Amino acid sequence: MMDALSVIQVLSPEIAERIAAGEVVERPASVVKELLENSLDAGATAVSVEISDGGLSLIRVFDDGSGMSRADAALAPERFSTSKVRALSDLDAIATLGFRGEALASVAAVARLDILTRAPEELEGTRVQASGGQIEAGPVASPVGTSVTVRDLFYNTPARRKFLKSPLREAQLARQTVIRYSLAYPQVAFRLVVNGRETYVAPPASPLERIGVALGRDVAVDMLAVAWEAADLRVWGHVSAPTIGRRNRQDQFFFINGRPVRSGLLAVMLERPYAGRLPPERRPLGVLHIQLDPHLVDVNVHPRKEEVRLSQERSIYGAVIKAVSAALHPYPQISQEFPAMAWPFDEAQQPGEALRESQANYAVGGLEPLGQLQHAYIVARSREGLVVVDQHAAHEQILFERLSGSGAVHSVTPPLPVALTAREAELLGPFLGLLANLGFEIEPFGGHTFLLRSLPAPLATQDPRMLLDMLLEELPGCRRLDPDAARERLAMKSACTGAIKAGDILSMAEMQALLRDLEAAWSPATCPHGRPAFVLLTVEELERRFMRR
Ligand SMILES: Nc1ncnc2c1ncn2[C@@H]1O[C@H](COP(=O)(O)OP(=O)(O)OP(=O)(O)O)[C@@H](O)[C@H]1O
Ligand SMILES: [Mg+2]
């Protein structure tokens, strides 16, 4: 018999390093991101990025920041070496872009790293070369600042190389990274050179001028300033007037305390006030900064620091809606079909009101079910009058918000083995990571068989096999989307599949539960597609119709 204990082995440090590095360094653009963050944390006023061959043969980031002393420079490529976090309590309120002391070590694990640096008080610079666990440091002439060169990326991880796109596409992704940071830090000069050709030059500028350089002058003239402030929360930046729009969310940028973040929900909140002003398939452009107490942001939740966890999410999302609504105020809604903000949002559109309004007004409150109409609508009483809720649209929105949120999962026990066709298996493969992120943990189980281990918690009561069929149907349409858009599309489709349908008979208790959930939704007025989730007939409206007024 085989010794069962010998199956598990502790990985050698070299393999462990390489696996950890894979989490941080996914592609050349992730290296560019980490190096830019280091330059910005070092207080650079000018940063120059150079890449060749899509970043595989060369990535170089050069800054005029604080530089490093010889001792610091030799430590920088070590794992968990950082100047940014000293005590455990520092982790509760991170004010720098970096904090893990992991980026340079990860780069050194999968590439050849060469650092030239000099701190202003040092007479001589330092050169540090690191690769494959070896670090060498020595004196060299260097200007004040730091230049980090990364050569032969993924030379020792051929599998990772295979997953990369064409050099042209990788260069584009790196360029988008540079543009994203340049929008966040308009006061810093940025420059990008691709294959020896200067492709982006952004001198220090005002936020709006920087938008002009990064996204186009024609875009900048159509941007509206956003400035919104509450006691502990500030939302500022620019959003597009409804006179322009895009087919995708490429030109939507969100920064929380100066850190670029990806968030489907923030995008939804930005887009909500455009309903009725922009055709439903067009997306607004936006560069939005959200500034809040760093204690309320947990930045340590994503291996590439692309997502953050927010406490008081609801007030942040509410603030984005209010801030954008206030900026859009001069532009009236055109279409009634997609109401911009059905009650209770409409007060927010009075000038000045938006600022004074309390957060509570954003919730639908005090709904009490009276009965069901045609097994499709819930008729309810509220403080303001009679509310008719579209049961499918409302539930769809509730599920969509939950699916876009925490990623909580419900285990399928025992895991469900599913045999797919070769084509289905091939389709599913590249999406396993994204699906796991949504809460669908699916694992290859040999051949074309997969194990479904979990469902997103909001879909816990659904039939797993039916959900899987829905995903397989939806995936072909996701292949050309960027990961954010694909995730959103799958969340929308899952919400639609899992939601109560028109025709479902609901008990009073079920109606009550649905209304409670709707009251707790961030954006209860519409479903994810922009259709209204409920209609309000106010008491005043009734009085007018009965000619009591
Ligand atoms: N361009 C730079 N200028 C000055 N110091 C730098 C620069 N790049 C790196 N350093 C120093 O090297 C240290 C290690 O950098 P590294 O990116 O590995 O970790 P970090 O930025 O502290 O955290 P994270 O892993 O989250 O990025 C930094 O804390 C900083 O002190
Ligand atoms: Mg860093």
XYZ file of C-alpha atoms and ligand atoms in Angstrom:
581
model
C 0.000 0.000 0.000
C 1.177 3.526 -0.712
C 2.122 5.640 2.238
C -0.714 8.161 2.338
C 1.402 10.666 4.262
C 3.885 11.090 1.474
C 1.402 12.704 -0.911
C 1.623 16.186 0.583
C 4.990 17.886 0.441
C 6.090 21.342 1.440
C 7.045 23.177 -1.761
C 10.626 24.219 -2.212
C 11.103 27.969 -1.646
C 11.834 28.416 -5.347
C 8.533 26.865 -6.469
C 6.601 28.662 -3.728
C 8.116 31.988 -4.811
C 7.171 31.378 -8.378
C 3.569 30.497 -7.528
C 3.238 33.597 -5.344
C 4.802 35.724 -8.071
C 2.212 34.431 -10.525
C -0.524 36.018 -8.430
C 1.088 39.447 -8.576
C 2.633 39.378 -12.029
C -0.022 38.184 -14.413
C 1.261 39.933 -17.507
C 3.580 42.761 -18.575
C 0.955 45.358 -17.666
C 1.064 44.116 -14.051
C 4.803 44.842 -13.935
C 4.218 48.310 -15.354
C 1.548 48.865 -12.717
C 3.771 47.817 -9.810
C 6.725 49.895 -10.994
C 4.532 52.953 -11.573
C 3.090 52.592 -8.087
C 6.571 52.472 -6.613
C 7.588 55.609 -8.503
C 4.469 57.458 -7.369
C 4.977 56.323 -3.771
C 8.534 57.682 -4.039
C 7.077 61.118 -4.793
C 8.177 61.252 -8.442
C 7.186 64.332 -10.445
C 8.038 62.629 -13.740
C 7.815 58.965 -14.704
C 8.934 57.433 -17.950
C 7.939 53.926 -19.089
C 9.638 52.006 -21.865
C 8.568 48.629 -23.213
C 9.717 46.386 -26.040
C 8.103 43.260 -27.494
C 4.929 43.761 -25.550
C 7.053 43.936 -22.402
C 8.520 40.456 -22.728
C 12.047 41.476 -23.616
C 12.100 44.818 -21.783
C 10.132 46.952 -19.357
C 11.860 49.972 -17.871
C 10.373 52.542 -15.514
C 12.447 55.551 -14.675
C 11.552 58.194 -12.075
C 12.888 61.299 -10.327
C 11.564 60.227 -6.934
C 13.295 59.765 -3.595
C 15.614 56.967 -4.762
C 17.036 54.405 -2.351
C 20.132 54.229 -0.183
C 22.508 51.342 -0.939
C 21.266 49.330 2.051
C 17.622 49.865 1.111
C 18.216 49.096 -2.531
C 19.794 45.740 -1.701
C 16.757 44.852 0.420
C 14.089 46.053 -2.009
C 13.866 42.836 -4.091
C 13.530 40.651 -0.976
C 10.087 39.315 -0.220
C 8.210 41.254 2.493
C 10.687 44.111 2.447
C 8.908 47.439 2.440
C 9.447 50.957 3.718
C 5.707 51.592 3.733
C 4.394 49.443 6.553
C 6.099 49.237 9.942
C 3.444 48.114 12.427
C 0.455 45.836 12.095
C -1.814 48.821 12.780
C -0.435 50.555 9.652
C -2.327 47.971 7.630
C -5.628 49.427 8.808
C -5.025 52.738 7.089
C -2.816 52.390 4.032
C -1.976 55.724 2.456
C 0.552 54.449 -0.113
C -0.087 52.420 -3.250
C 2.290 49.688 -2.116
C 2.213 48.006 1.265
C 3.102 44.316 0.898
C 6.772 44.488 0.057
C 6.080 41.870 -2.530
C 6.099 43.469 -5.964
C 9.826 43.634 -6.701
C 10.374 40.163 -5.195
C 7.644 38.777 -7.431
C 9.133 40.427 -10.499
C 12.589 39.087 -9.600
C 11.114 35.569 -9.334
C 9.918 35.551 -12.940
C 12.323 37.916 -14.721
C 15.751 39.534 -14.547
C 15.570 42.689 -12.462
C 18.086 45.495 -12.694
C 17.728 48.576 -10.461
C 19.755 51.786 -10.672
C 19.029 54.241 -7.902
C 20.362 57.147 -5.885
C 18.917 58.982 -2.904
C 19.577 62.776 -2.908
C 21.848 62.592 0.146
C 24.070 59.865 -1.362
C 27.036 60.793 -3.524
C 27.117 57.545 -5.375
C 24.293 55.496 -6.809
C 23.622 51.783 -6.445
C 23.009 49.042 -8.954
C 21.087 45.978 -7.806
C 20.649 42.947 -9.993
C 18.236 40.234 -8.931
C 17.000 37.087 -10.578
C 16.345 33.507 -9.553
C 16.866 34.249 -5.857
C 20.308 35.892 -6.292
C 20.724 39.561 -5.371
C 23.893 41.531 -6.123
C 24.454 45.174 -5.211
C 27.299 47.513 -6.082
C 28.186 51.177 -6.672
C 27.373 52.916 -9.927
C 26.892 56.472 -11.181
C 23.202 57.347 -11.207
C 21.018 60.458 -11.223
C 18.778 60.985 -8.203
C 15.750 58.754 -8.563
C 15.253 55.184 -9.640
C 15.338 53.258 -12.864
C 14.015 49.703 -12.780
C 14.628 47.455 -15.774
C 12.869 44.125 -16.177
C 14.188 41.789 -18.855
C 13.036 38.394 -20.134
C 9.727 38.346 -18.326
C 8.438 34.804 -17.635
C 11.655 33.271 -18.996
C 11.335 30.557 -16.335
C 7.539 30.129 -16.457
C 6.740 29.055 -20.017
C 3.146 28.211 -19.035
C 2.478 31.836 -18.131
C 4.004 32.955 -21.399
C 1.532 30.808 -23.304
C -1.417 32.628 -21.775
C -0.231 36.017 -22.967
C -1.843 37.758 -25.886
C 0.077 39.114 -28.872
C 2.882 41.622 -28.117
C 0.735 44.301 -29.721
C -2.154 43.548 -27.364
C 0.118 43.285 -24.317
C 1.609 46.670 -25.226
C -1.912 48.077 -25.435
C -2.721 46.755 -21.972
C 0.471 48.307 -20.619
C -0.493 51.570 -22.286
C -3.925 51.462 -20.643
C -2.182 51.023 -17.311
C -0.011 54.081 -17.905
C -3.069 56.075 -18.963
C -5.030 54.982 -15.908
C -2.307 56.167 -13.520
C -1.747 59.323 -15.508
C -5.428 60.179 -15.029
C -5.109 59.576 -11.298
C -2.008 61.773 -10.973
C -2.337 64.678 -13.437
C 0.284 66.710 -11.565
C 2.921 64.076 -12.467
C 4.483 63.963 -15.953
C 4.126 60.614 -17.747
C 5.809 59.316 -20.847
C 5.494 55.974 -22.642
C 7.884 54.607 -25.244
C 6.888 51.427 -27.112
C 9.517 49.691 -29.242
C 11.616 52.860 -29.249
C 8.745 55.106 -30.306
C 7.241 57.697 -27.964
C 3.513 56.933 -27.945
C 2.237 58.929 -24.974
C 3.491 62.188 -23.496
C 1.585 63.865 -20.699
C 3.142 66.960 -19.115
C 1.990 68.029 -15.628
C -1.542 69.357 -16.021
C -4.882 70.090 -14.445
C -7.223 67.091 -14.152
C -9.278 68.257 -17.135
C -6.237 68.984 -19.296
C -4.954 65.513 -18.471
C -8.256 64.004 -19.615
C -7.735 65.875 -22.879
C -4.284 64.344 -23.332
C -5.257 60.845 -22.211
C -8.718 60.429 -23.725
C -8.821 63.103 -26.415
C -9.450 66.838 -26.659
C -12.905 66.214 -28.107
C -13.774 64.231 -25.002
C -12.428 66.874 -22.613
C -14.699 69.614 -23.980
C -17.725 67.464 -23.231
C -16.775 66.649 -19.646
C -18.671 68.028 -16.667
C -16.997 68.697 -13.330
C -18.117 66.592 -10.385
C -17.630 67.922 -6.876
C -19.548 66.464 -4.002
C -18.722 66.404 -0.366
C -20.137 64.984 2.836
C -18.585 64.980 6.289
C -16.200 62.108 5.675
C -16.510 61.449 1.975
C -15.581 63.373 -1.125
C -16.395 62.502 -4.742
C -14.757 64.596 -7.409
C -13.542 64.439 -10.984
C -15.260 64.604 -14.350
C -18.024 62.732 -16.144
C -19.187 63.055 -19.720
C -22.170 65.151 -20.699
C -24.948 63.012 -22.201
C -23.944 64.434 -25.580
C -21.259 61.759 -25.875
C -21.035 58.100 -24.934
C -19.139 54.902 -25.596
C -20.160 51.362 -26.413
C -18.114 49.988 -23.500
C -16.737 50.968 -20.124
C -13.169 51.398 -21.304
C -13.166 55.088 -20.471
C -14.567 54.808 -16.962
C -11.923 55.253 -14.285
C -12.401 55.006 -10.551
C -9.842 55.920 -7.935
C -10.319 55.316 -4.254
C -7.843 57.407 -2.283
C -5.680 57.667 -5.407
C -5.699 53.921 -6.061
C -7.195 52.737 -9.358
C -9.899 50.179 -8.655
C -12.083 48.015 -10.842
C -15.632 47.763 -9.683
C -18.689 46.782 -11.638
C -20.874 48.328 -8.985
C -19.195 51.721 -9.123
C -19.743 51.642 -12.882
C -23.414 50.854 -12.339
C -23.696 53.773 -9.900
C -21.976 56.119 -12.353
C -24.351 55.021 -15.117
C -27.600 55.184 -13.179
C -28.090 58.961 -13.441
C -27.637 58.718 -17.222
C -30.722 56.555 -17.626
C -33.204 58.538 -19.670
C -30.452 60.895 -20.807
C -28.253 58.511 -22.768
C -29.550 55.676 -24.955
C -29.430 52.506 -22.856
C -26.650 50.843 -24.835
C -24.291 53.830 -24.538
C -21.954 54.211 -21.580
C -20.810 57.491 -20.060
C -17.113 58.324 -19.654
C -15.811 59.283 -16.281
C -12.765 59.905 -14.161
C -13.998 59.766 -10.588
C -12.012 60.112 -7.405
C -13.474 58.925 -4.154
C -11.662 60.209 -1.111
C -12.430 58.743 2.275
C -10.891 57.848 5.590
C -8.325 55.110 4.821
C -9.630 53.177 7.829
C -12.788 52.507 5.815
C -10.926 50.882 2.938
C -9.369 47.436 3.054
C -6.870 47.450 0.206
C -5.448 44.038 1.021
C -8.052 41.860 -0.721
C -6.752 41.350 -4.241
C -3.387 39.880 -5.318
C -2.852 42.684 -7.818
C -4.437 45.348 -5.591
C -7.117 45.973 -8.230
C -10.077 45.693 -5.914
C -10.703 47.051 -2.459
C -13.234 46.230 0.213
C -15.217 49.149 1.545
C -16.999 49.442 4.819
C -20.028 51.703 4.492
C -20.309 50.697 0.855
C -23.839 51.918 0.686
C -23.020 55.537 1.519
C -20.175 55.470 -0.995
C -22.379 54.206 -3.806
C -25.082 56.659 -2.806
C -22.528 59.463 -2.900
C -21.447 58.533 -6.447
C -25.052 58.624 -7.649
C -25.654 61.983 -5.972
C -22.410 63.489 -7.206
C -23.025 62.448 -10.804
C -26.705 63.441 -10.683
C -25.755 66.906 -9.505
C -23.259 67.261 -12.386
C -25.901 66.145 -14.890
C -28.549 68.444 -13.562
C -28.417 70.908 -16.488
C -29.294 68.047 -18.851
C -32.955 67.095 -18.608
C -34.114 63.547 -19.103
C -35.244 63.006 -22.645
C -36.826 59.614 -22.548
C -39.599 58.734 -20.123
C -39.220 55.111 -21.003
C -36.063 54.803 -18.951
C -36.707 57.105 -16.024
C -33.429 58.563 -14.832
C -34.335 58.198 -11.238
C -37.786 57.064 -10.395
C -38.908 57.952 -6.936
C -37.309 58.109 -4.425
C -34.442 59.560 -6.380
C -36.231 62.443 -8.043
C -35.723 64.856 -5.163
C -32.015 64.481 -5.709
C -32.312 66.314 -8.984
C -33.429 69.612 -7.508
C -30.448 71.961 -7.544
C -28.894 72.167 -4.122
C -31.125 69.431 -2.804
C -28.618 66.747 -3.618
C -26.198 68.106 -1.090
C -28.641 68.490 1.728
C -30.381 65.214 1.206
C -29.785 62.519 3.744
C -28.653 59.066 2.800
C -31.871 57.540 4.084
C -33.860 59.077 1.242
C -32.138 56.753 -1.148
C -33.838 53.721 0.274
C -37.368 52.716 -0.569
C -38.937 52.670 2.866
C -41.891 51.217 4.692
C -43.232 48.993 1.919
C -46.089 46.744 2.934
C -47.556 44.224 0.473
C -51.281 44.330 -0.251
C -51.405 41.552 -2.826
C -50.249 40.284 -6.203
C -51.573 41.464 -9.548
C -51.594 39.025 -12.480
C -48.904 37.026 -10.717
C -46.412 39.537 -12.091
C -46.679 42.618 -9.875
C -46.665 43.184 -6.159
C -49.025 45.915 -5.102
C -47.781 47.590 -1.953
C -48.474 50.500 0.309
C -45.692 52.938 1.205
C -45.489 56.145 3.185
C -45.864 58.144 -0.026
C -48.656 56.236 -1.719
C -49.271 53.125 -3.755
C -46.287 51.240 -5.131
C -46.484 48.638 -7.885
C -43.387 46.478 -8.036
C -42.387 44.420 -11.063
C -41.480 41.229 -9.188
C -39.013 39.977 -11.777
C -37.219 43.293 -12.351
C -36.980 43.965 -8.615
C -35.649 40.523 -7.763
C -33.244 40.670 -10.695
C -31.765 43.902 -9.371
C -31.476 42.492 -5.850
C -29.666 39.391 -7.110
C -27.475 41.408 -9.468
C -26.261 43.648 -6.670
C -25.530 40.655 -4.470
C -23.693 38.870 -7.269
C -21.632 41.974 -7.998
C -20.748 42.298 -4.348
C -18.980 40.059 -1.895
C -18.511 36.842 -3.907
C -19.860 34.745 -1.005
C -20.358 31.121 -2.004
C -22.682 28.259 -1.192
C -20.966 24.855 -1.306
C -22.511 22.172 -3.436
C -22.172 19.029 -1.273
C -21.200 16.634 -2.504
C -19.622 18.425 -5.485
C -21.590 17.788 -8.640
C -19.661 16.058 -11.440
C -20.734 17.240 -14.874
C -19.647 15.644 -18.135
C -19.323 18.207 -20.904
C -18.707 17.867 -24.605
C -15.196 18.602 -25.847
C -16.399 21.923 -27.207
C -18.072 22.943 -23.966
C -14.985 21.973 -21.975
C -12.786 24.068 -24.208
C -15.171 27.004 -23.904
C -15.291 26.744 -20.103
C -11.531 26.424 -19.479
C -10.448 30.048 -19.839
C -13.358 31.291 -17.705
C -12.773 29.136 -14.617
C -11.009 31.952 -12.742
C -13.634 34.530 -13.559
C -16.454 32.141 -12.671
C -14.797 31.258 -9.349
C -14.648 34.970 -8.669
C -18.417 35.148 -9.172
C -18.920 32.197 -6.822
C -19.088 29.328 -9.312
C -16.157 27.131 -8.287
C -15.684 24.631 -11.074
C -12.706 22.327 -11.183
C -11.335 20.142 -13.987
C -11.860 16.496 -13.029
C -10.128 14.677 -15.875
C -11.192 14.460 -19.494
C -14.151 16.681 -20.165
C -15.593 16.171 -16.714
C -15.736 19.008 -14.215
C -16.712 19.249 -10.571
C -19.090 22.014 -9.575
C -18.059 22.835 -6.011
C -19.999 25.972 -5.230
C -22.657 28.391 -6.381
C -22.763 32.100 -5.629
C -24.542 32.388 -2.259
C -27.437 34.460 -3.688
C -28.238 31.560 -6.036
C -28.020 28.865 -3.344
C -31.576 27.640 -3.928
C -31.236 27.285 -7.702
C -30.718 24.072 -9.615
C -26.926 23.826 -10.183
C -27.252 21.967 -13.463
C -29.608 24.599 -14.866
C -27.214 27.371 -13.846
C -24.335 25.591 -15.521
C -26.349 25.254 -18.744
C -27.102 28.956 -18.579
C -23.388 29.752 -18.178
C -22.426 27.541 -21.110
C -24.966 29.322 -23.245
C -23.676 32.722 -22.198
C -19.903 32.112 -22.401
C -19.485 32.351 -26.197
C -20.724 35.944 -25.997
C -18.170 36.687 -23.286
C -15.080 35.663 -25.213
C -14.481 39.063 -26.733
C -15.262 41.042 -23.591
C -12.740 42.305 -21.104
C -12.936 40.482 -17.738
C -14.992 43.221 -16.069
C -17.553 43.288 -18.817
C -17.690 39.487 -18.952
C -18.184 39.268 -15.202
C -20.966 41.814 -15.368
C -22.659 40.039 -18.214
C -22.540 36.718 -16.353
C -23.796 38.379 -13.158
C -26.685 39.916 -15.107
C -27.581 36.670 -16.790
C -27.327 34.749 -13.507
C -29.547 37.338 -11.826
C -32.089 37.030 -14.614
C -32.059 33.222 -14.467
C -32.297 33.095 -10.680
C -34.938 35.804 -10.309
C -38.614 35.244 -9.584
C -40.487 35.226 -12.899
C -43.658 36.942 -14.005
C -46.251 34.226 -13.439
C -44.760 32.963 -10.164
C -47.365 32.908 -7.447
C -46.013 34.518 -4.281
C -47.204 34.175 -0.713
C -47.593 37.291 1.446
C -44.427 36.277 3.295
C -42.497 35.980 0.024
C -43.751 39.376 -1.119
C -42.785 40.873 2.216
C -39.294 39.374 1.936
C -38.821 40.677 -1.590
C -39.910 44.180 -0.591
C -37.505 44.153 2.376
C -34.681 43.187 0.052
C -35.661 45.895 -2.406
C -35.585 48.448 0.387
C -32.053 47.357 1.160
C -30.886 47.602 -2.474
C -28.400 50.299 -3.414
C -30.166 51.171 -6.548
C -33.729 49.927 -6.222
C -35.277 52.048 -8.955
C -34.384 49.898 -11.935
C -33.304 46.415 -12.928
C -29.761 45.908 -14.319
C -31.067 46.527 -17.845
C -32.495 49.906 -16.837
C -36.164 48.931 -16.753
C -38.077 50.368 -13.803
C -38.412 47.996 -10.842
C -41.409 49.820 -9.433
C -43.868 52.600 -10.100
C -45.184 54.960 -7.449
C -48.603 56.534 -7.449
C -48.294 59.248 -4.815
C -51.124 60.271 -2.542
C -51.006 63.724 -4.168
C -51.380 62.138 -7.583
C -54.401 60.152 -6.352
C -55.912 63.276 -4.861
C -55.503 65.085 -8.156
C -57.125 62.259 -10.072
C -60.058 62.163 -7.698
C -60.241 65.920 -8.030
C -59.753 66.478 -4.359
C -57.039 69.025 -5.156
N 10.984 53.652 -7.650
C 11.321 53.556 -6.356
N 11.820 54.640 -5.692
C 12.131 54.549 -4.373
N 12.005 53.430 -3.625
C 11.534 52.339 -4.234
C 11.167 52.338 -5.621
N 10.731 51.090 -5.932
C 10.808 50.368 -4.800
N 11.276 51.098 -3.772
C 11.506 50.620 -2.394
O 11.498 49.218 -2.414
C 10.528 48.692 -1.507
C 9.965 47.399 -2.072
O 9.177 47.676 -3.225
P 7.963 46.705 -3.574
O 7.208 47.249 -4.698
O 8.535 45.332 -3.690
O 7.098 46.713 -2.251
P 6.076 47.834 -1.751
O 5.881 48.888 -2.741
O 6.535 48.250 -0.386
O 4.733 46.970 -1.583
P 3.884 46.277 -2.796
O 4.342 44.859 -2.886
O 2.480 46.362 -2.305
O 4.131 47.036 -4.014
C 9.523 49.799 -1.327
O 8.852 49.731 -0.087
C 10.405 51.050 -1.443
O 10.971 51.353 -0.224
Mg 5.348 48.463 -4.720
